[in-house]
Coordinates of C-alpha atoms in Angstrom, one line a residue:
X1 CA 136.7 -130.1 61.1
X2 CA 139.3 -132.1 63.1
X3 CA 139.7 -135.9 62.3
X4 CA 138.7 -136.6 65.9
X5 CA 135.5 -134.6 65.4
X6 CA 134.7 -136.4 62.2
X7 CA 135.1 -139.7 63.9
X8 CA 132.7 -138.6 66.7
X9 CA 130.1 -137.6 64.1
X10 CA 130.4 -140.9 62.2
X11 CA 130.2 -142.8 65.5
X12 CA 127.0 -140.9 66.5
X13 CA 125.5 -141.6 63.0
X14 CA 126.1 -145.3 63.3
X15 CA 125.2 -145.7 66.9
X16 CA 121.8 -144.0 66.9
X17 CA 120.7 -144.0 63.3
X18 CA 117.5 -146.0 64.2
X19 CA 116.4 -143.1 66.3
X20 CA 116.4 -140.6 63.4
X21 CA 112.8 -141.2 62.7
X22 CA 111.9 -140.0 66.1
X23 CA 111.0 -136.6 67.3
X24 CA 113.7 -134.7 69.2
X25 CA 111.5 -134.3 72.3
X26 CA 111.4 -138.0 72.9
X27 CA 107.7 -138.2 73.4
X28 CA 106.5 -139.3 70.0
X29 CA 108.1 -141.0 67.0
X30 CA 107.7 -139.0 63.8
X31 CA 108.7 -140.5 60.5
X32 CA 110.3 -138.0 58.2
X33 CA 108.3 -139.4 55.3
X34 CA 105.2 -138.3 57.1
X35 CA 106.4 -134.8 57.6
X36 CA 103.7 -132.4 56.4
X37 CA 105.7 -129.2 56.8
X38 CA 105.3 -126.6 53.9
X39 CA 107.7 -127.1 51.0
X40 CA 109.9 -124.0 51.1
X41 CA 112.9 -123.4 48.8
X42 CA 115.6 -120.7 48.7
X43 CA 114.3 -119.8 45.2
X44 CA 111.1 -118.6 47.0
X45 CA 113.2 -115.6 48.2
X46 CA 114.5 -112.8 46.0
X47 CA 118.1 -112.5 44.7
X48 CA 120.3 -110.8 47.2
X49 CA 118.2 -112.0 50.2
X50 CA 120.6 -112.7 53.1
X51 CA 120.4 -116.0 54.9
X52 CA 122.5 -116.3 58.0
X53 CA 122.9 -117.3 61.6
X54 CA 123.3 -115.2 64.7
X55 CA 125.1 -115.2 68.1
X56 CA 126.1 -112.7 70.7
X57 CA 129.4 -112.1 72.5
X58 CA 128.7 -113.1 76.1
X59 CA 126.8 -116.2 75.0
X60 CA 129.7 -117.8 73.0
X61 CA 133.0 -116.0 73.4
X62 CA 134.3 -116.9 76.8
X63 CA 137.8 -115.6 77.6
X64 CA 136.2 -113.3 80.1
X65 CA 139.4 -111.8 81.4
X66 CA 141.8 -112.5 78.6
X67 CA 143.8 -109.9 76.7
X68 CA 142.9 -106.9 79.0
X69 CA 139.1 -107.4 78.8
X70 CA 137.4 -106.1 81.9
X71 CA 134.5 -107.5 83.8
X72 CA 131.1 -107.0 82.1
X73 CA 127.8 -106.5 83.9
X74 CA 127.1 -110.2 83.2
X75 CA 130.5 -111.3 84.5
X76 CA 129.9 -109.4 87.8
X77 CA 126.3 -110.6 88.1
X78 CA 127.1 -114.3 87.5
X79 CA 130.0 -114.3 89.8
X80 CA 128.2 -112.6 92.7
X81 CA 124.6 -113.8 92.7
X82 CA 124.6 -116.6 90.2
X83 CA 122.7 -116.0 87.0
X84 CA 121.3 -119.3 86.0
X85 CA 119.5 -122.2 87.7
X86 CA 122.7 -124.4 87.7
X87 CA 125.1 -121.6 88.6
X88 CA 126.5 -121.6 85.1
X89 CA 128.1 -118.6 83.5
X90 CA 129.8 -117.4 80.4
X91 CA 133.4 -117.5 81.6
X92 CA 134.2 -120.1 79.0
X93 CA 130.9 -120.4 77.1
X94 CA 131.8 -121.9 73.7
X95 CA 135.3 -120.5 73.7
X96 CA 134.6 -118.8 70.4
X97 CA 137.4 -116.4 71.3
X98 CA 139.9 -119.2 70.6
X99 CA 137.8 -121.3 68.2
X100 CA 136.4 -118.6 65.8
X101 CA 138.3 -119.9 62.8
X102 CA 136.7 -123.3 63.2
X103 CA 133.3 -121.6 63.6
X104 CA 133.8 -119.5 60.5
X105 CA 134.7 -122.7 58.6
X106 CA 131.4 -124.2 59.8
X107 CA 129.5 -121.1 58.6
X108 CA 131.2 -121.4 55.2
X109 CA 130.4 -125.1 55.0
X110 CA 126.7 -124.3 55.7
X111 CA 126.7 -121.7 52.9
X112 CA 125.7 -118.7 55.0
X113 CA 125.5 -115.4 53.2
X114 CA 125.9 -113.4 56.5
X115 CA 126.8 -113.8 60.1
X116 CA 125.3 -111.7 62.8
X117 CA 127.4 -111.3 65.9
X118 CA 127.9 -108.7 68.7
X119 CA 130.8 -106.7 70.0
X120 CA 131.8 -107.2 73.6
X121 CA 131.9 -103.6 74.9
X122 CA 134.2 -104.6 77.8
X123 CA 136.7 -106.2 75.3
X124 CA 136.9 -103.1 73.2
X125 CA 136.6 -100.4 75.9
X126 CA 137.4 -102.1 79.3
X127 CA 136.7 -98.8 81.2
X128 CA 134.3 -97.3 78.7
X129 CA 135.3 -93.7 77.8
X130 CA 137.3 -93.5 81.0
X131 CA 140.1 -95.6 79.7
X132 CA 142.1 -96.5 76.6
X133 CA 140.8 -98.5 73.6
X134 CA 142.0 -102.1 74.0
X135 CA 144.0 -103.0 70.9
X136 CA 143.7 -106.7 71.6
X137 CA 139.9 -106.4 71.3
X138 CA 140.1 -104.5 68.1
X139 CA 142.5 -107.1 66.7
X140 CA 140.1 -109.9 67.7
X141 CA 137.1 -108.5 65.9
X142 CA 139.2 -107.5 62.9
X143 CA 140.2 -111.2 62.6
X144 CA 136.6 -112.2 62.7
X145 CA 135.5 -109.7 60.1
X146 CA 138.5 -110.3 57.8
X147 CA 138.0 -114.1 57.9
X148 CA 134.3 -113.8 57.3
X149 CA 134.9 -111.7 54.2
X150 CA 137.6 -114.1 53.0
X151 CA 134.9 -116.8 53.1
X152 CA 132.3 -114.6 51.3
X153 CA 130.2 -114.1 54.5
X154 CA 128.9 -110.6 55.2
X155 CA 129.5 -109.3 58.7
X156 CA 126.2 -108.1 60.4
X157 CA 127.4 -106.4 63.6
X158 CA 125.5 -105.5 66.8
X159 CA 127.2 -102.9 69.0
X160 CA 125.4 -103.9 72.2
X161 CA 123.7 -107.2 73.0
X162 CA 122.9 -106.9 76.8
X163 CA 126.6 -106.7 78.0
X164 CA 128.7 -103.6 78.9
X165 CA 131.6 -102.8 81.3
X166 CA 130.6 -103.2 84.9
X167 CA 132.5 -100.0 85.7
X168 CA 129.7 -98.1 83.9
X169 CA 127.2 -99.6 86.3
X170 CA 129.4 -98.9 89.3
X171 CA 130.1 -95.3 88.3
X172 CA 126.7 -94.0 87.5
X173 CA 124.1 -96.7 87.2
X174 CA 124.5 -97.5 83.4
X175 CA 121.2 -97.1 81.5
X176 CA 119.4 -95.3 84.3
X177 CA 121.7 -92.3 83.7
X178 CA 122.1 -90.1 80.6
X179 CA 125.9 -90.5 81.0
X180 CA 125.4 -93.9 79.4
X181 CA 124.5 -92.2 76.1
X182 CA 128.0 -90.6 76.0
X183 CA 129.6 -94.0 76.6
X184 CA 127.6 -95.7 73.9
X185 CA 128.3 -92.9 71.4
X186 CA 132.0 -93.4 72.1
X187 CA 131.8 -97.2 71.6
X188 CA 129.9 -96.6 68.3
X189 CA 132.5 -94.1 67.1
X190 CA 135.4 -96.5 67.9
X191 CA 133.7 -99.4 66.1
X192 CA 132.7 -97.3 63.0
X193 CA 136.3 -96.1 62.7
X194 CA 137.8 -99.5 63.3
X195 CA 135.5 -101.8 61.3
X196 CA 133.2 -99.7 59.2
X197 CA 135.3 -99.9 56.0
X198 CA 134.2 -103.6 55.9
X199 CA 131.0 -103.8 57.9
X200 CA 127.9 -102.8 55.8
X201 CA 125.2 -103.8 58.3
X202 CA 125.2 -102.3 61.8
X203 CA 122.7 -102.8 64.7
X204 CA 123.0 -100.3 67.5
X205 CA 121.2 -102.2 70.3
X206 CA 119.7 -105.6 70.5
X207 CA 116.1 -105.9 71.9
X208 CA 116.0 -102.8 74.2
X209 CA 112.4 -103.7 74.9
X210 CA 113.2 -107.2 76.2
X211 CA 116.4 -106.0 78.0
X212 CA 114.7 -103.3 80.1
X213 CA 111.8 -105.6 80.9
X214 CA 114.2 -108.3 82.2
X215 CA 116.7 -106.0 83.9
X216 CA 114.5 -103.2 85.3
X217 CA 111.0 -104.6 85.5
X218 CA 111.3 -108.3 86.4
X219 CA 114.9 -108.1 87.8
X220 CA 116.1 -111.3 86.1
X221 CA 119.0 -109.6 84.2
X222 CA 121.6 -107.4 85.8
X223 CA 121.4 -104.9 87.4
X224 CA 118.5 -106.9 88.8
X225 CA 116.2 -104.0 89.7
X226 CA 112.5 -104.4 90.2
X227 CA 109.5 -104.0 92.6
X228 CA 106.3 -105.8 93.5
X229 CA 104.3 -107.3 91.9
X230 CA 106.9 -107.9 89.2
X231 CA 109.7 -109.3 91.4
X232 CA 111.4 -109.2 94.8
X233 CA 114.5 -107.2 94.3
X234 CA 116.6 -105.2 96.8
X235 CA 116.3 -102.0 94.7
X236 CA 114.2 -100.7 91.8
X237 CA 110.9 -99.4 90.6
X238 CA 109.2 -101.6 88.0
X239 CA 106.7 -98.9 87.0
X240 CA 109.3 -96.2 86.2
X241 CA 112.8 -97.5 85.7
X242 CA 112.1 -99.4 82.5
X243 CA 110.9 -96.2 81.0
X244 CA 114.0 -94.3 82.0
X245 CA 116.4 -97.0 80.8
X246 CA 114.6 -97.3 77.5
X247 CA 114.7 -93.6 77.0
X248 CA 118.4 -93.5 77.5
X249 CA 118.9 -96.5 75.2
X250 CA 116.8 -94.9 72.4
X251 CA 118.7 -91.6 72.7
X252 CA 122.0 -93.5 72.6
X253 CA 120.8 -95.2 69.5
X254 CA 119.6 -92.0 67.9
X255 CA 122.9 -90.2 68.6
X256 CA 125.0 -93.1 67.3
X257 CA 122.9 -93.3 64.2
X258 CA 123.2 -89.5 63.6
X259 CA 127.0 -89.9 63.9
X260 CA 127.0 -92.7 61.4
X261 CA 124.7 -91.0 58.9
X262 CA 126.6 -87.8 59.0
X263 CA 130.3 -88.9 59.4
X264 CA 130.6 -92.5 58.2
X265 CA 127.8 -93.6 55.9
X266 CA 128.7 -91.3 53.0
X267 CA 132.1 -92.9 52.7
X268 CA 131.5 -96.4 54.1
X269 CA 128.1 -97.0 52.5
X270 CA 126.6 -99.2 55.1
X271 CA 123.2 -99.4 56.8
X272 CA 122.3 -99.0 60.4
X273 CA 119.2 -100.2 62.3
X274 CA 117.7 -101.3 65.6
X275 CA 116.7 -104.8 66.6
X276 CA 113.4 -105.3 68.5
X277 CA 112.0 -108.4 70.2
X278 CA 108.6 -108.9 68.5
X279 CA 105.9 -111.1 69.9
X280 CA 102.8 -111.3 67.8
X281 CA 99.8 -110.4 70.0
X282 CA 96.4 -111.9 69.2
X283 CA 93.2 -111.0 71.0
X284 CA 92.1 -113.6 73.5
X285 CA 88.5 -113.3 72.4
X286 CA 86.7 -111.6 69.5
X287 CA 85.5 -108.8 71.8
X288 CA 86.4 -105.2 70.9
X289 CA 88.1 -104.8 74.3
X290 CA 90.5 -107.7 73.6
X291 CA 91.1 -106.5 70.1
X292 CA 92.1 -103.1 71.5
X293 CA 94.2 -104.9 74.1
X294 CA 96.2 -106.7 71.3
X295 CA 96.9 -103.4 69.6
X296 CA 97.9 -101.9 73.0
X297 CA 100.2 -104.8 73.7
X298 CA 101.9 -104.2 70.4
X299 CA 102.3 -100.5 71.1
X300 CA 103.7 -101.0 74.6
X301 CA 106.2 -103.7 73.4
X302 CA 107.2 -103.3 69.7
X303 CA 106.0 -99.7 69.3
X304 CA 107.8 -98.5 72.4
X305 CA 111.3 -98.7 70.8
X306 CA 110.2 -98.4 67.1
X307 CA 107.8 -95.5 67.1
X308 CA 110.5 -93.0 68.3
X309 CA 113.0 -94.2 65.7
X310 CA 110.6 -93.7 62.9
X311 CA 108.0 -91.1 64.0
X312 CA 110.1 -89.2 66.6
X313 CA 107.9 -90.0 69.7
X314 CA 106.4 -92.8 71.7
X315 CA 103.1 -94.4 70.7
X316 CA 99.9 -92.5 71.5
X317 CA 98.7 -95.4 73.7
X318 CA 101.7 -95.0 76.0
X319 CA 101.1 -91.3 76.4
X320 CA 97.5 -92.0 77.2
X321 CA 98.1 -94.7 79.9
X322 CA 101.4 -93.6 81.3
X323 CA 101.0 -89.8 81.4
X324 CA 103.8 -87.9 83.1
X325 CA 105.7 -91.2 84.0
X326 CA 106.7 -91.5 80.3
X327 CA 109.9 -89.5 79.6
X328 CA 109.7 -86.9 76.8
X329 CA 111.9 -86.0 73.9
X330 CA 112.9 -82.4 73.3
X331 CA 112.2 -80.9 69.9
X332 CA 115.9 -81.3 69.0
X333 CA 115.8 -85.0 70.1
X334 CA 112.6 -85.6 68.2
X335 CA 114.3 -84.3 65.1
X336 CA 117.3 -86.6 65.2
X337 CA 115.3 -89.6 66.5
X338 CA 112.8 -89.4 63.6
X339 CA 113.8 -91.8 60.8
X340 CA 117.0 -92.7 62.7
X341 CA 117.0 -96.3 61.3
X342 CA 117.7 -97.6 57.8
X343 CA 116.1 -100.9 58.6
X344 CA 114.1 -102.7 61.3
X345 CA 115.5 -105.8 62.9
X346 CA 112.8 -108.2 63.9
X347 CA 113.6 -110.9 66.5
X348 CA 110.5 -113.1 66.3
X349 CA 109.9 -116.4 68.1
X350 CA 106.3 -116.7 69.2
X351 CA 102.8 -115.3 69.7
X352 CA 100.7 -114.6 72.8
X353 CA 97.1 -113.9 73.5
X354 CA 96.1 -110.5 74.9
X355 CA 93.4 -109.9 77.4
X356 CA 92.0 -106.4 78.3
X357 CA 92.5 -105.3 81.9
X358 CA 90.8 -101.9 81.7
X359 CA 87.4 -103.5 82.1
X360 CA 88.2 -107.0 83.3
X361 CA 89.7 -108.9 86.3
X362 CA 93.4 -109.5 85.6
X363 CA 96.6 -110.5 87.3
X364 CA 98.5 -107.9 89.3
X365 CA 101.0 -107.5 86.5
X366 CA 98.3 -107.1 83.9
X367 CA 96.6 -104.4 85.9
X368 CA 99.7 -102.2 85.7
X369 CA 100.3 -99.2 83.6
X370 CA 103.8 -100.3 82.5
X371 CA 102.0 -103.3 80.8
X372 CA 99.4 -101.1 79.2
X373 CA 96.7 -102.8 81.3
X374 CA 97.0 -106.0 79.3
X375 CA 97.3 -109.6 80.5
X376 CA 99.4 -111.8 78.1
X377 CA 98.3 -115.4 78.2
X378 CA 99.3 -118.6 76.4
X379 CA 96.1 -120.5 76.2
X380 CA 92.5 -120.0 75.1
X381 CA 89.7 -122.3 76.3
X382 CA 92.3 -124.6 77.8
X383 CA 94.2 -125.0 74.5
X384 CA 97.8 -123.7 74.3
X385 CA 98.5 -121.2 71.5
X386 CA 101.1 -123.5 70.0
X387 CA 103.3 -126.5 70.7
X388 CA 105.6 -125.9 73.7
X389 CA 109.3 -125.4 73.4
X390 CA 112.2 -125.4 75.9
X391 CA 111.1 -122.0 77.2
X392 CA 107.8 -121.7 79.0
X393 CA 106.9 -118.4 77.2
X394 CA 107.7 -119.5 73.7
X395 CA 105.4 -121.6 71.6
X396 CA 105.5 -122.8 68.0
X397 CA 103.0 -120.5 66.2
X398 CA 104.2 -120.2 62.5
X399 CA 101.3 -117.9 61.5
X400 CA 102.8 -115.3 63.9
X401 CA 105.6 -114.6 61.5
X402 CA 103.4 -113.5 58.7
X403 CA 101.2 -111.6 61.1
X404 CA 104.0 -109.6 62.8
X405 CA 105.7 -108.8 59.5
X406 CA 102.5 -107.5 58.0
X407 CA 101.7 -105.5 61.1
X408 CA 105.2 -103.8 61.1
X409 CA 105.0 -103.3 57.3
X410 CA 101.7 -101.4 57.7
X411 CA 102.6 -99.4 60.8
X412 CA 106.1 -98.3 59.6
X413 CA 105.4 -97.7 55.9
X414 CA 107.2 -100.9 54.7
X415 CA 110.6 -99.8 56.0
X416 CA 113.2 -102.4 55.0
X417 CA 113.2 -105.4 57.5
X418 CA 115.5 -108.2 58.5
X419 CA 114.4 -111.2 60.5
X420 CA 117.5 -110.9 62.8
X421 CA 116.5 -113.8 65.0
X422 CA 114.2 -116.8 64.7
X423 CA 114.8 -120.1 66.4
X424 CA 113.6 -123.1 68.3
X425 CA 114.6 -124.3 71.7
X426 CA 114.5 -128.0 72.3
X427 CA 112.5 -129.0 75.4
X428 CA 114.9 -129.8 78.2
X429 CA 114.4 -133.4 79.1
X430 CA 116.0 -135.2 82.0
X431 CA 118.8 -137.5 81.0
X432 CA 118.6 -136.2 77.5
X433 CA 120.8 -138.2 75.2
X434 CA 123.1 -136.7 72.6
X435 CA 121.1 -138.6 69.9
X436 CA 118.0 -136.7 70.8
X437 CA 119.8 -133.4 70.7
X438 CA 121.3 -134.1 67.3
X439 CA 118.2 -135.5 65.8
X440 CA 116.3 -132.1 66.1
X441 CA 113.5 -132.8 63.7
X442 CA 111.3 -130.3 65.5
X443 CA 113.8 -127.5 64.8
X444 CA 113.8 -128.4 61.1
X445 CA 110.0 -128.3 61.1
X446 CA 110.0 -125.0 63.0
X447 CA 112.3 -123.2 60.5
X448 CA 110.5 -124.6 57.5
X449 CA 107.1 -123.5 58.8
X450 CA 108.2 -120.1 59.8
X451 CA 110.0 -119.5 56.5
X452 CA 106.9 -120.6 54.7
X453 CA 104.9 -118.1 56.7
X454 CA 107.5 -115.4 56.0
X455 CA 107.2 -116.0 52.2
X456 CA 103.4 -115.3 52.5
X457 CA 104.0 -111.8 53.9
X458 CA 106.7 -111.2 51.3
X459 CA 104.4 -112.1 48.5
X460 CA 102.0 -109.5 49.9
X461 CA 104.8 -106.9 49.4
X462 CA 106.7 -106.9 52.8
X463 CA 110.1 -105.5 52.3
X464 CA 112.1 -108.2 54.1
X465 CA 115.8 -108.4 53.2
X466 CA 117.2 -111.3 55.2
X467 CA 116.6 -114.1 57.7
X468 CA 119.0 -115.2 60.5
X469 CA 118.7 -118.4 62.4
X470 CA 119.1 -118.2 66.2
X471 CA 121.5 -119.6 66.7
X472 CA 124.6 -120.9 65.0
X473 CA 125.5 -123.1 68.0
X474 CA 124.2 -124.0 71.4
X475 CA 125.4 -121.2 73.8
X476 CA 124.8 -119.6 77.1
X477 CA 121.1 -118.7 77.1
X478 CA 121.4 -116.0 79.9
X479 CA 119.4 -117.0 83.0
X480 CA 118.6 -120.3 81.4
X481 CA 122.2 -121.4 81.3
X482 CA 123.2 -124.2 78.9
X483 CA 120.2 -126.4 79.2
X484 CA 118.2 -124.4 76.7
X485 CA 119.5 -125.1 73.2
X486 CA 118.8 -123.1 70.0
X487 CA 121.8 -124.1 68.0
X488 CA 122.3 -125.7 64.6
X489 CA 125.4 -127.1 66.2
X490 CA 125.6 -129.1 69.4
X491 CA 128.4 -128.1 71.7
X492 CA 129.8 -130.7 74.0
X493 CA 130.2 -129.0 77.3
X494 CA 133.2 -131.0 78.3
X495 CA 135.3 -130.9 75.1
X496 CA 133.6 -127.9 73.4
X497 CA 133.5 -130.0 70.2
X498 CA 130.9 -128.7 67.7
X499 CA 128.7 -131.4 66.1
X500 CA 126.2 -130.5 63.4
X501 CA 122.6 -131.4 64.2
X502 CA 120.0 -132.5 61.7
X503 CA 119.0 -128.9 61.4
X504 CA 122.5 -127.9 60.2
X505 CA 122.2 -130.5 57.5
X506 CA 118.8 -129.1 56.5
X507 CA 120.0 -125.5 56.4
X508 CA 123.0 -126.5 54.3
X509 CA 120.8 -128.3 51.8
X510 CA 118.3 -125.4 51.8
X511 CA 121.1 -122.9 51.2
X512 CA 123.3 -124.7 48.8
X513 CA 121.0 -127.0 46.8
X514 CA 117.9 -124.9 46.7
X515 CA 115.9 -127.8 48.1
X516 CA 114.6 -128.9 51.5
X517 CA 116.3 -131.7 53.4
X518 CA 113.2 -133.8 53.8
X519 CA 112.9 -135.5 50.4
X520 CA 111.0 -138.7 50.0
X521 CA 113.0 -139.7 47.0
X522 CA 116.3 -139.6 48.9
X523 CA 117.8 -142.5 50.8
X524 CA 117.4 -142.0 54.6
X525 CA 121.1 -141.4 55.4
X526 CA 121.5 -139.0 52.4
X527 CA 118.3 -137.3 53.5
X528 CA 119.7 -136.8 57.0
X529 CA 123.3 -136.0 56.4
X530 CA 123.9 -135.6 52.6
X531 CA 126.7 -137.4 50.9
X532 CA 129.4 -135.8 53.0
X533 CA 130.0 -135.0 56.7
X534 CA 130.6 -131.4 57.7

């Protein structure tokens, strides 16, 4: 860290140290000595278990037109319609493109085993398969991979995390057309050839279930397609297009995995999987209808992308309620789709209640077939399912981690799993002070409680191989802009200086000292920051 940054950290420590006993949401003061979070240690996890942090290209890289990179779908979307409340975008983001060495030093200082990041498709292949491979993009990711390995950090690489060259949207409509499968297969081949000798963990696509819902059902993500009652877009069909886009994404995944398994894995020896956004769905009431609704919600959300990659076809519940609207796999496709993953990537943040809509009055959205005739609600008898966070659909529900892992373990025959994202967003307060952002006690409590919940499922035999904090640093949170913060590091939007939060100190202690940060026998400053300053 630069001397100026160290000075900034020391100044912040001295200037607001009396506030460190307060909660980061500013509403209540919580003394660390009174913290009742479960005691969890690194030794509670097996040898070889990967602990890491995660990011994605558009959210942190910036340099949106540098070194021959083309416009991505997110660049075009943000520049034309504005993609966040404040009109912010990822043009600069955290400038990781120029500051990656400093960021890798921070990862090393934390003691990370692994770093999960994504490839910018538009940086590697500015025109998709219609143009040349961009050597500058290859060099950039080679530098990241080589420097991670130099620091003893394993690269965990995602091929596609929401962004792709805008040209593919303009040419044929991206994921609504089977042509996108060919482009994704070409991207995968280029990456396997360029980086596969050092990358041993690959993810094909991040959260296809969340992406198609936001892009083609609600119209919040580009290409912003939807229909009533889900949203008010110029184009789209929320009942059909998400199914088509998912089908093409899954076939792209299956074909890329087949290529890897047959042509690259025998020599490179890596693993390849799919990452799925996984809410835990609990029945709103104890009625049989709501219990079935919870099962159906899981099938229409988590089972939608995972069932085809393990069993070769969509869940029975989807066939029952969607009928001919649900695309079908050919016999040949079913063959290569089945068991097309070496591991399941679980992005888990929260839980929701599920209410049956086949025999009850529900919202217009809940009454739709694309939702499986399920309403997803956040409170029962006037009580929220958990403590609110900075996003109105995410709540702190630690039991959900154990529940979702156990459910996936049972349904998918205990296929190896990684928790590829788990994180806490600080509530966005008006005139929020840096002191509050850095003193993120709530984030520490979140990760401790979720990790403790994860250990319960692992003691019951769940085959979980790693855990990644979302995220390494505050970045561009898509349509939420920069006001929603998940990072272990605070990023000053004016200077782009990275400053470790309390949670970064906790994670470092957890990873390097095999002990939790909150220790009643330690002095307060040592407890908060350790004896050194990152």
